[in-house]
Short mmCIF file of C-alpha atoms and ligand atoms in Angstrom, two decimals:
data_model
loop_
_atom_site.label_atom_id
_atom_site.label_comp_id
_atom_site.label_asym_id
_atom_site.label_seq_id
_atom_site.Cartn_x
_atom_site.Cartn_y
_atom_site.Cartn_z
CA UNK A 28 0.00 0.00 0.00
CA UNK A 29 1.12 3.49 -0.63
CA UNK A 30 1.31 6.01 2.22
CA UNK A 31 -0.90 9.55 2.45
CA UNK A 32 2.58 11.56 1.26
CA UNK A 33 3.40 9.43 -2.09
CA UNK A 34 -0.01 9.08 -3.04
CA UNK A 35 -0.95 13.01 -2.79
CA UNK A 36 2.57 13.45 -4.63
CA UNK A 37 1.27 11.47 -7.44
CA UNK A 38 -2.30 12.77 -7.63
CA UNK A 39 -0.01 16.24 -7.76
CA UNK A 40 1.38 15.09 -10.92
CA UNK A 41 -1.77 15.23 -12.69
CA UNK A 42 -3.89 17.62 -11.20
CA UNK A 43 -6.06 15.33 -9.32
CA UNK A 44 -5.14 16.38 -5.73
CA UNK A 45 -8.98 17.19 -5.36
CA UNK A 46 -9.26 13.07 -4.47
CA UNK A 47 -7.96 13.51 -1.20
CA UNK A 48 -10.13 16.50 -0.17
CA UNK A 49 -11.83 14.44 2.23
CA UNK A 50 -8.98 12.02 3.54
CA UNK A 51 -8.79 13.51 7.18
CA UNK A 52 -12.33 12.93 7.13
CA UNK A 53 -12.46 8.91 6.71
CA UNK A 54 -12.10 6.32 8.85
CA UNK A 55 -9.22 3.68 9.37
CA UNK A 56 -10.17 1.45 6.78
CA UNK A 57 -11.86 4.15 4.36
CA UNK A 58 -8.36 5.59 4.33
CA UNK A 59 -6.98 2.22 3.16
CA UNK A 60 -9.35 2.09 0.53
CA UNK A 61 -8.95 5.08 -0.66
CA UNK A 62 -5.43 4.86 -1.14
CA UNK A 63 -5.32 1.38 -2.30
CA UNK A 64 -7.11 2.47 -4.88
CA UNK A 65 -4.95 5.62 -5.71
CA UNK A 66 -1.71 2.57 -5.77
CA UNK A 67 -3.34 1.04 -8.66
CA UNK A 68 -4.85 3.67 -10.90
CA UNK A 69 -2.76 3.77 -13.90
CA UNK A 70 -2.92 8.00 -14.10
CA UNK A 71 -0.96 8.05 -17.24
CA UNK A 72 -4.13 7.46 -19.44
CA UNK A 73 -5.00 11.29 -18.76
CA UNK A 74 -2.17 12.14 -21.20
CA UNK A 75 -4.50 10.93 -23.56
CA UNK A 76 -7.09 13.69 -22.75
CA UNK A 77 -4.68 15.74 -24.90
CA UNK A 78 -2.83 13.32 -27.07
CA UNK A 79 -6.50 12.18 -28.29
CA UNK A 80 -6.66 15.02 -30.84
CA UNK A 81 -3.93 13.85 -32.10
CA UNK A 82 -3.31 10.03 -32.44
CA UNK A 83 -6.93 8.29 -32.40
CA UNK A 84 -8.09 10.66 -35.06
CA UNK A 85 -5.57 10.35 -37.47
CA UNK A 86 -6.03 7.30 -40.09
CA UNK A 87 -4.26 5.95 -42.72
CA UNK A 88 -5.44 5.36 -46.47
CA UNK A 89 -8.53 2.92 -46.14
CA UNK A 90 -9.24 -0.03 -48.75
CA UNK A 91 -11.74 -2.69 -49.01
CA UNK A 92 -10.72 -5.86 -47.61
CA UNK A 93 -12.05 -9.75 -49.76
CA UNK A 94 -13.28 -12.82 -47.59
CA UNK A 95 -13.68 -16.24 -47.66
CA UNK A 96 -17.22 -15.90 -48.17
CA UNK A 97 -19.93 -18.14 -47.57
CA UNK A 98 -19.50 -20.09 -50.99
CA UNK A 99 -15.99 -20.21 -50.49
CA UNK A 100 -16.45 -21.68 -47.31
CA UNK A 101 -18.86 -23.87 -48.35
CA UNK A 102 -16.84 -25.65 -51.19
CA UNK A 103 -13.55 -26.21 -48.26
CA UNK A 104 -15.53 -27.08 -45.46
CA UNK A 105 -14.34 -30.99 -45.18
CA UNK A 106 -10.97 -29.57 -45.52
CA UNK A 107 -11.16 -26.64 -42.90
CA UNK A 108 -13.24 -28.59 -40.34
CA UNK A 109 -10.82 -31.51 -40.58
CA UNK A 110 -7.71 -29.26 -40.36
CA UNK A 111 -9.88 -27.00 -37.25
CA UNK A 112 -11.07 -30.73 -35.81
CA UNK A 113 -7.13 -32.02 -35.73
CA UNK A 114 -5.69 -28.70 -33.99
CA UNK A 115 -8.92 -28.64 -31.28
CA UNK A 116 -8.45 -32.26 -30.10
CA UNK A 117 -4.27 -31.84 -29.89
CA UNK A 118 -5.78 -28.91 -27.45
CA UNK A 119 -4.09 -26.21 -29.78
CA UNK A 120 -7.25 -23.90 -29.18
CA UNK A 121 -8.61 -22.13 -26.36
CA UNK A 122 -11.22 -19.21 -25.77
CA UNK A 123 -11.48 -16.34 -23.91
CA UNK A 124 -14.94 -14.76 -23.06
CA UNK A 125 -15.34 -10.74 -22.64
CA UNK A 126 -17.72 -10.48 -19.97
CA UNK A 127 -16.71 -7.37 -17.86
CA UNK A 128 -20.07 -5.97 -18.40
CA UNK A 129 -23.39 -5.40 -17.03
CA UNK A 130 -27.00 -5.52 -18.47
CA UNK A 131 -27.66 -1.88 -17.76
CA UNK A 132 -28.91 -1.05 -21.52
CA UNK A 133 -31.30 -4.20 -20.93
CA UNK A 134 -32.28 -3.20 -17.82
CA UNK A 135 -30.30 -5.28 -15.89
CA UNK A 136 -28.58 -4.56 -13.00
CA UNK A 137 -26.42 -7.61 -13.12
CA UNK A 138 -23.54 -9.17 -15.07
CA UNK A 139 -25.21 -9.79 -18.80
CA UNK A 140 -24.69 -13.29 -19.33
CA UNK A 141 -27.28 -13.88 -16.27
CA UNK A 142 -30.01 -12.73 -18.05
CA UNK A 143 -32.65 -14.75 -18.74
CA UNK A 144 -33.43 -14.66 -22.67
CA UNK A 145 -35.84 -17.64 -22.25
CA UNK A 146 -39.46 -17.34 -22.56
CA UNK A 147 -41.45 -20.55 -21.57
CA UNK A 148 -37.55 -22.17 -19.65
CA UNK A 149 -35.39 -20.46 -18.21
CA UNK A 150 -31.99 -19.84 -20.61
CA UNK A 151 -29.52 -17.61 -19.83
CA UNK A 152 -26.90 -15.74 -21.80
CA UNK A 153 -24.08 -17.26 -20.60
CA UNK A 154 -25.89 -20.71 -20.88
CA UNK A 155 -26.30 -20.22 -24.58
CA UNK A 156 -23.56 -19.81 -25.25
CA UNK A 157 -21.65 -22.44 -23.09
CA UNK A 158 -24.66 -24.95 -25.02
CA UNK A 159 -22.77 -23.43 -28.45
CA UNK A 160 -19.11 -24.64 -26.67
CA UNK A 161 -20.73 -27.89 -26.18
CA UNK A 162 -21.29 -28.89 -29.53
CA UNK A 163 -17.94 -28.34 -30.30
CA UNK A 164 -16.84 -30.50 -27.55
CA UNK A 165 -19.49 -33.27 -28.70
CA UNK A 166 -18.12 -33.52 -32.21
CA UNK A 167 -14.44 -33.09 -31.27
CA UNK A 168 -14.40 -35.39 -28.03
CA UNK A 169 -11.73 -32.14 -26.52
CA UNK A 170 -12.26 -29.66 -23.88
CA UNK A 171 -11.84 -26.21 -25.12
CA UNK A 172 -10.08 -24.20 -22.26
CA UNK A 173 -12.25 -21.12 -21.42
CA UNK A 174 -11.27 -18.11 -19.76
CA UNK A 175 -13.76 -15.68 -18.32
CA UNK A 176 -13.01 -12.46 -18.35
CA UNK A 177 -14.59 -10.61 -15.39
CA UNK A 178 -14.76 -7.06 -14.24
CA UNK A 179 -14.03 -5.88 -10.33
CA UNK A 180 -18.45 -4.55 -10.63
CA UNK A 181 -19.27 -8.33 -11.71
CA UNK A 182 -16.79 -11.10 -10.61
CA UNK A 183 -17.93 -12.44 -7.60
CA UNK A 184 -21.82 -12.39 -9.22
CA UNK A 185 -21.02 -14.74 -12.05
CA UNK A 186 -18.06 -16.73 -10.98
CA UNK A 187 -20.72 -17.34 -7.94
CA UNK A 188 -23.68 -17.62 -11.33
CA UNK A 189 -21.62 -20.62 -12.60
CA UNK A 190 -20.88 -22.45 -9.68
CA UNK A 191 -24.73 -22.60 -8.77
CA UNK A 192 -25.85 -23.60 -11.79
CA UNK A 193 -22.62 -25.94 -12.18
CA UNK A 194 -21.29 -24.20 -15.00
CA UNK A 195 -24.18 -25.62 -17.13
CA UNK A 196 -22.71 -29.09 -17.97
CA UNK A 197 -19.14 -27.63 -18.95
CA UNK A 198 -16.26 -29.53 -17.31
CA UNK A 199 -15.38 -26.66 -15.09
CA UNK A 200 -11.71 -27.72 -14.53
CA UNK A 201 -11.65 -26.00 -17.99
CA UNK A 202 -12.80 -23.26 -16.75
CA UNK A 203 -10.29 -20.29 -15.08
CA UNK A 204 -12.23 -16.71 -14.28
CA UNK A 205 -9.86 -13.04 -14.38
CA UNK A 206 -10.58 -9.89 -13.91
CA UNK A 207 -10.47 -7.20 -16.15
CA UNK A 208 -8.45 -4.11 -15.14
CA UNK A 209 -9.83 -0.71 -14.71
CA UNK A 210 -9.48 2.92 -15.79
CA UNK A 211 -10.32 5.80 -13.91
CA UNK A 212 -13.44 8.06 -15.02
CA UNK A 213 -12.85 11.85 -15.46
CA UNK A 214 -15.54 14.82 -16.27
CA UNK A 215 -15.30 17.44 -18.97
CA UNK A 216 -12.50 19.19 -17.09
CA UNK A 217 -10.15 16.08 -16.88
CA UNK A 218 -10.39 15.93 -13.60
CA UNK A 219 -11.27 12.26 -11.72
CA UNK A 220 -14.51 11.66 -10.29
CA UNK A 221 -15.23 10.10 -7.13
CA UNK A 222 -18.10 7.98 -6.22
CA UNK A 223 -18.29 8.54 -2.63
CA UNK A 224 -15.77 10.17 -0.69
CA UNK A 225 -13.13 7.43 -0.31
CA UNK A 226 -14.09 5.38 -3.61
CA UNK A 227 -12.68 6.79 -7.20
CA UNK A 228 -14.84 6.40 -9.93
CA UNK A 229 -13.52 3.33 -12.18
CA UNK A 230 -14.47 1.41 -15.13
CA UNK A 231 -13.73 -1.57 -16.86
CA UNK A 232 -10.73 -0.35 -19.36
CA UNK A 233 -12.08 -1.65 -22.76
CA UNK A 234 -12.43 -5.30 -24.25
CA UNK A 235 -8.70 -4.67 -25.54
CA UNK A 236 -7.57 -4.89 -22.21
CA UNK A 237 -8.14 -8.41 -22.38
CA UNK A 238 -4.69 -9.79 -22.67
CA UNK A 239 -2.49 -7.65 -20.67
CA UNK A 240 -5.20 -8.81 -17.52
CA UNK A 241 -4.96 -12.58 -18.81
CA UNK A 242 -1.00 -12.43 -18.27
CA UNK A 243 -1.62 -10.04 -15.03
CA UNK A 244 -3.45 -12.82 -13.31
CA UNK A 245 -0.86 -15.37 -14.52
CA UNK A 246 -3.03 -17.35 -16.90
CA UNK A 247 -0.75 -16.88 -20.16
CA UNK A 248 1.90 -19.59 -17.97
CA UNK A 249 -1.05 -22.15 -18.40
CA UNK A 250 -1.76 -21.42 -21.72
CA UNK A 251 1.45 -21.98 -23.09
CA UNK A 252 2.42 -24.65 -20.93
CA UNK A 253 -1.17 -26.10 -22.72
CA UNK A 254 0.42 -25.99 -25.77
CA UNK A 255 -2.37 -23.81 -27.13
CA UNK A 256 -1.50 -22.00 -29.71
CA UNK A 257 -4.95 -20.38 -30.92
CA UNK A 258 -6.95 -18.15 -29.04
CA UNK A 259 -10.80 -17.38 -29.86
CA UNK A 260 -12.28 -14.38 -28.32
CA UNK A 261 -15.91 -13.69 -28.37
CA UNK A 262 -17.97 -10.59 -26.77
CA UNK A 263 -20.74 -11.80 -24.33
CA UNK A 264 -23.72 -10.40 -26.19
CA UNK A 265 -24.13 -12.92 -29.44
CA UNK A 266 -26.15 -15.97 -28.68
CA UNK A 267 -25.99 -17.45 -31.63
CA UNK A 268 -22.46 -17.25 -32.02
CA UNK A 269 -19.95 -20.65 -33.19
CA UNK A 270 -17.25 -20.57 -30.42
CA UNK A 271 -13.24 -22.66 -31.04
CA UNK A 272 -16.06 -23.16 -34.35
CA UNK A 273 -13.50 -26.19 -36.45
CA UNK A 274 -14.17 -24.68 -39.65
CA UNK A 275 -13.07 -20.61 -38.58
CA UNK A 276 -10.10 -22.55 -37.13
CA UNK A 277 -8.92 -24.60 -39.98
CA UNK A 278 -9.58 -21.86 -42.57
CA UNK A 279 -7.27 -19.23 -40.74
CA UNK A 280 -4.51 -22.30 -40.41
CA UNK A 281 -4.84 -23.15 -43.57
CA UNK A 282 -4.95 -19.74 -44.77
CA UNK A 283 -1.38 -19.26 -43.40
CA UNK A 284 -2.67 -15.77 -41.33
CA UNK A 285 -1.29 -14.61 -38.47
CA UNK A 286 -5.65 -14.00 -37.26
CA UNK A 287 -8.41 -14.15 -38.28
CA UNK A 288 -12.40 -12.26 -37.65
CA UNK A 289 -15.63 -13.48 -38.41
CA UNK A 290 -17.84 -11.16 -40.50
CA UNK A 291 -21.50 -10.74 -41.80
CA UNK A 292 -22.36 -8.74 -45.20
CA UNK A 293 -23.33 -5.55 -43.60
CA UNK A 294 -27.78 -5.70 -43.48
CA UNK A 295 -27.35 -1.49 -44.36
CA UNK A 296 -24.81 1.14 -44.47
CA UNK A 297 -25.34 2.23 -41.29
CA UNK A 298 -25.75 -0.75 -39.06
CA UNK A 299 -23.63 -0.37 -35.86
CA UNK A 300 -20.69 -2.72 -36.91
CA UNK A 301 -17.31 -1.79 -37.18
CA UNK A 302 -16.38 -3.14 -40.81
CA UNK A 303 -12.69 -5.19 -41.52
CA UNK A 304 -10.32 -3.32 -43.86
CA UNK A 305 -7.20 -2.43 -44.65
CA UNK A 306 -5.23 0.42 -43.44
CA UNK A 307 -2.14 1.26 -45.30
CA UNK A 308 -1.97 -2.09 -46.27
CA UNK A 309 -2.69 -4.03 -42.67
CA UNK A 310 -5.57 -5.25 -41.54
CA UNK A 311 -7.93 -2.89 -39.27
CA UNK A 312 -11.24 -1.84 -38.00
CA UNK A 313 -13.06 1.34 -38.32
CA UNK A 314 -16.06 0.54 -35.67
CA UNK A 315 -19.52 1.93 -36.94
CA UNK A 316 -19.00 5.44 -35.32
CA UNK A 317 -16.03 6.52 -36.74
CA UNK A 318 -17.15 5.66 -40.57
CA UNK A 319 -17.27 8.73 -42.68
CA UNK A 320 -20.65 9.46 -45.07
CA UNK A 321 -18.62 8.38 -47.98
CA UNK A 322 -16.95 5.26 -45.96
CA UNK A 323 -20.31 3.45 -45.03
CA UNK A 324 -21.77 4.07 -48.61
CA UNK A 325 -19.40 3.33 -51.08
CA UNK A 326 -20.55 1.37 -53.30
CA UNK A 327 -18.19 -1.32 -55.80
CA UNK A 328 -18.88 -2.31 -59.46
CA UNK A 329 -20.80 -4.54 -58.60
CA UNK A 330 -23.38 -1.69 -56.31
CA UNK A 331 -22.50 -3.88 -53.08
CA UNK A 332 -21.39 -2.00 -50.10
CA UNK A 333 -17.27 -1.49 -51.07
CA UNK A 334 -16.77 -1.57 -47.43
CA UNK A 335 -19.35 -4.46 -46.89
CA UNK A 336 -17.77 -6.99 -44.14
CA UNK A 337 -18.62 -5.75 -40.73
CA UNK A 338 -17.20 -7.79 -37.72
CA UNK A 339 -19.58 -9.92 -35.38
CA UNK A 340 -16.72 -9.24 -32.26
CA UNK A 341 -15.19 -12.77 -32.61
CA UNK A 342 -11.47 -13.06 -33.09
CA UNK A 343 -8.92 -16.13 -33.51
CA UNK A 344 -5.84 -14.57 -32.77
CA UNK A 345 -1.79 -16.73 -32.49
CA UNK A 346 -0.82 -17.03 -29.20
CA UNK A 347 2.94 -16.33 -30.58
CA UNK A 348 2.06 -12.99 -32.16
CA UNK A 349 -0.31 -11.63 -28.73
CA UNK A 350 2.98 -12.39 -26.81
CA UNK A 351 4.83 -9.77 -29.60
CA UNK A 352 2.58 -7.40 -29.49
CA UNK A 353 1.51 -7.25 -26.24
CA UNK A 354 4.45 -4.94 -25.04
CA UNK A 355 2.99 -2.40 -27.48
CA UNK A 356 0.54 0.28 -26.09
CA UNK A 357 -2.94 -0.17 -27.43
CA UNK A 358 -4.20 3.12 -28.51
CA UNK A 359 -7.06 4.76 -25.56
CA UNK A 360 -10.06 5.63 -26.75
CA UNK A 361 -11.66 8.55 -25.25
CA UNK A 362 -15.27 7.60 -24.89
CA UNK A 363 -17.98 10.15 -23.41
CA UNK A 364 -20.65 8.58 -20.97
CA UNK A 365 -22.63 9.21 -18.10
CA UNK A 366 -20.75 8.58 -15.50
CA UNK A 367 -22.13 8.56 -11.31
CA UNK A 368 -20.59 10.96 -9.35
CA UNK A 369 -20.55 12.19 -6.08
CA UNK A 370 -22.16 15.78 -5.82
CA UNK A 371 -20.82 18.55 -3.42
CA UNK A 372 -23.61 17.45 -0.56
CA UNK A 373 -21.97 14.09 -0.69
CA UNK A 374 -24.81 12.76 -2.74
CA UNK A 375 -24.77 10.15 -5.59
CA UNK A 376 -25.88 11.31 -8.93
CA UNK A 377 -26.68 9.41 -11.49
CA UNK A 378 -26.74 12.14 -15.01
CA UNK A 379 -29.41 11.77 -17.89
CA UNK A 380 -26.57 12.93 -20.46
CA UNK A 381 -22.93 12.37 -21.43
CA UNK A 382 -21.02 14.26 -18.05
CA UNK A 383 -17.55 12.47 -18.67
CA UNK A 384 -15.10 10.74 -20.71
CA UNK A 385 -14.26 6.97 -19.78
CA UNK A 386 -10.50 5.74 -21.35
CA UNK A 387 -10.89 2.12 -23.33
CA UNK A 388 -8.35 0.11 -25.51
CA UNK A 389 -10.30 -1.94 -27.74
CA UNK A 390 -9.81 -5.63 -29.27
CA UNK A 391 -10.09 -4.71 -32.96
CA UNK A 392 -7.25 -2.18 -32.36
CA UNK A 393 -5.44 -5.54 -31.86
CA UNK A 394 -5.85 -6.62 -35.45
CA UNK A 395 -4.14 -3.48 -36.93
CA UNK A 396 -1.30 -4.96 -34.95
CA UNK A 397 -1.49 -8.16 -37.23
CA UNK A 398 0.46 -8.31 -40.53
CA UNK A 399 -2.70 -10.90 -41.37
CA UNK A 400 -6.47 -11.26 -40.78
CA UNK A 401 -8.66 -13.49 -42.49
CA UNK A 402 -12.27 -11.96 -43.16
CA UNK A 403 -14.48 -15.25 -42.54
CA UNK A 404 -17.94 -14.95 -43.53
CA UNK A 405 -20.74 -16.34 -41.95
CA UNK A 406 -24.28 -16.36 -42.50
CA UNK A 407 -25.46 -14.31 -39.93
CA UNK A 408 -29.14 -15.45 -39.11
CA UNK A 409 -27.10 -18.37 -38.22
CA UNK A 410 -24.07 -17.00 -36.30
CA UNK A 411 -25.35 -13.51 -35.53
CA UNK A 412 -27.75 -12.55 -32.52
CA UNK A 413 -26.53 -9.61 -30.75
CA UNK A 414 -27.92 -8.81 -27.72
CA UNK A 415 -27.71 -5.12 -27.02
CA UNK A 416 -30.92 -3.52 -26.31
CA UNK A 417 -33.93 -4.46 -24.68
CA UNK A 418 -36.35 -3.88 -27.95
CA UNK A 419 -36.04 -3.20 -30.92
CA UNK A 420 -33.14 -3.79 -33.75
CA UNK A 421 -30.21 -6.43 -31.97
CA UNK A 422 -32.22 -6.53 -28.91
CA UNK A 423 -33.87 -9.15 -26.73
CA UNK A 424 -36.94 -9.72 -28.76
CA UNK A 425 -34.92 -10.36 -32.12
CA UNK A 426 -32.21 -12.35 -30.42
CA UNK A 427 -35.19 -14.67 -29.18
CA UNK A 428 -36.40 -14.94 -32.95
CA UNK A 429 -33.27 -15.97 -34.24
CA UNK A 430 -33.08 -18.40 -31.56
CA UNK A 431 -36.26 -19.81 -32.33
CA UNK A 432 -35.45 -19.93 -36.13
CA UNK A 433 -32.64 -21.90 -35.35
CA UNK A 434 -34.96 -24.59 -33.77
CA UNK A 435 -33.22 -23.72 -30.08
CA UNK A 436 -36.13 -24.24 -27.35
CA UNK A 437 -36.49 -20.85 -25.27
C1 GN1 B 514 -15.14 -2.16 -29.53
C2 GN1 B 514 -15.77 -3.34 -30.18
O1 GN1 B 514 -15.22 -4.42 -30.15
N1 GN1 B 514 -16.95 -3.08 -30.79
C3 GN1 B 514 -17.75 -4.14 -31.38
C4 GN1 B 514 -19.05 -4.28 -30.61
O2 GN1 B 514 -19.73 -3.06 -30.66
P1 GN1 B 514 -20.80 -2.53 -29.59
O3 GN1 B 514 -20.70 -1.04 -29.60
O4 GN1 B 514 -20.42 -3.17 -28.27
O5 GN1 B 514 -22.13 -3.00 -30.05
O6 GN1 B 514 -19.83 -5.33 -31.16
C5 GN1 B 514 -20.14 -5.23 -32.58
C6 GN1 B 514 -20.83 -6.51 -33.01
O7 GN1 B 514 -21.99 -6.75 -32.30
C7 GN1 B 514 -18.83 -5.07 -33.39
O8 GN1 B 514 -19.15 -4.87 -34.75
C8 GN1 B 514 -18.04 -3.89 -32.85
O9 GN1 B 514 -16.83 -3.80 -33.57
#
């Protein structure tokens, strides 16, 4: 732990000194807390208050990106699922599960996975798609190692979640749980806001922080000692999705990649999916929000979208190459929210608008960082159920629809 002098030095450093404004105030272990919590807070990301201007916004020369598409795929399946089949049973393939989040936008105060999307059973998020794993394991006779990534807000609920529902029929020594690492929140002024007056505001730091907090809680040892050399990650939110799916697997090995990203044909220019392209030559994102006019409707010869393969957040990336590139600083997205704070009056207010910026890497800033991706397309009434809203377009209702269509009992 740090003491009261080193930690108001630091919180000197960048302007934050207002933190401590109510130290003399706490008691014992408030005082603890609070400076716990001021040990671990990597303040550096408020450089990028300044630097954003700068390096997020600045992009190379964009350029359409091909796929294996569905036809492709089709004609090679033997081949890929029998080259995705060999590499899953000589456990060369393991997947890692972003589940730092909550339900909030469904209106649910818990970790996401635990909601309920049945209607007449009960089947939950995180159930679907462990059932999705499971057919994976049934036709390859191999447990795929699964790591669950957690956040510090949602840990304890859904490692807890799993255990009482006994990790829904998965072999649960295949399981391992870690927990995402956090940012600190800051309002329009830069400055850090506090949620009561010995907590800090923090957030989860992004999906890209994925890998530096799978090495932090010493789970890349395991991996490699494993001998896995393949690593799927998947967001929480599609039910529908293939996961450690043979035939993704085998293409990107036999494709000789150094990744590989599942895509859809984009339903519309403006449907809130960041599309796979290339940047000045490498492979990269642009997620839905930072698309141009001219980006999201360009159309080719053929009056298709030009930028047309839009990325369903599941990613086999080389165990080798994460290890390279992990020393290299993902680039921190400045992302306005609304963001609790404690008022003057010591009060907790919850805002109605934007009152903040929250700092996130992201996981598709991790495939610019590839010299290789392979574009993978799948059809998506099949693979692509997003969960994001409660109603409405890639909600609960058409997630349940899908599921249905896909003759999966809810
Ligand atoms: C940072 C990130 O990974 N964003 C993802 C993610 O976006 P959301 O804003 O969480 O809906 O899911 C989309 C697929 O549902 C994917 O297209 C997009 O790239």
């Amino acid at each position: 732990m740090i003491d009261r002098d080193k930690a108001f030095r630091t919180l000197s450093e960048y302007g934050q000194e207002h933190l401590m404004a109510h130290y003399d105030e706490l008691d014992e272990s408030e005082k603890k807390d609070l400076l716990d919590q001021i040990g671990i807070i990597d303040f550096s990301v408020l450089d990028n208050l300044d630097a954003e201007k700068n390096s997020n916004s600045v992009r190379g020369v964009f350029e359409p990106l091909g796929a294996v598409t569905i036809d492709d795929i089709a004609s090679n399946s033997v081949n890929y699922e029998k080259t995705g089949i060999e590499a899953i049973k000589s456990g060369r393939v393991a997947a890692v599960l972003l589940a730092g989040g909550q339900g909030t936008r469904l209106g649910f105060d818990k970790p996401k996975g635990m909601f309920n999307i049945g209607v007449d059973k009960e089947l939950y998020i995180f159930q679907c798609l462990i059932n999705n794993m499971l057919d994976v394991v049934k036709l390859t006779g191999a447990w795929i190692p699964l790591y669950i990534m957690t956040s510090e807000k949602n840990h304890n609920e859904t490692t807890a979640f799993f255990a009482e529902k006994n990790y829904f029929g998965y072999d649960h020594g295949y399981i391992r749980f870690f927990i995402q690492d956090m940012a600190p929140s800051v309002d329009f002024n830069g400055k850090i806001m506090m949620e009561s007056r010995s907590r800090i505001s923090v957030s989860p730091n992004g999906n890209g922080g994925w890998f530096s907090s799978l090495v932090r809680a010493g789970l890349l040892d395991e991996i490699k000692e494993k001998g896995v050399e393949w690593i799927n990650v998947f967001a929480v939110d599609n039910v529908l999705q293939r996961i450690a799916d043979p035939g993704f697997v085998g293409a990107v090995i036999e494709s000789g990649m150094q990744s590989g990203s599942k895509v859809v044909s984009k339903a519309f220019p403006e449907e809130r999916v960041g599309v796979l392209c290339l940047e000045d030559g490498m492979p990269s994102i642009v997620e839905y929000y930072e698309m141009t006019e001219e980006m999201r409707t360009l159309r080719n010869e053929k009056g298709e979208l030009a930028y047309k393969y839009g990325v369903i957040l599941n990613y086999l990336f080389n165990v080798e190459k994460l290890e390279e590139i992990c020393d290299r600083k993902l680039p921190i997205h400045v992302v306005e929210k609304k963001i609790p704070y404690m008022a003057e009056n010591g009060e907790l207010i919850k805002p109605d608008t934007p009152n903040g910026h929250k700092f996130e890497t992201l996981v598709l800033d991790m495939v610019h960082m590839q010299d290789s991706c392979l574009a993978y397309e799948v059809v998506r009434e099949k693979e692509f159920a997003p969960v994001k809203n409660a109603t409405g377009t890639d909600s609960v209702d058409s997630a349940r629809e899908l599921l249905k269509a896909n003759g999966i009992e809810i």
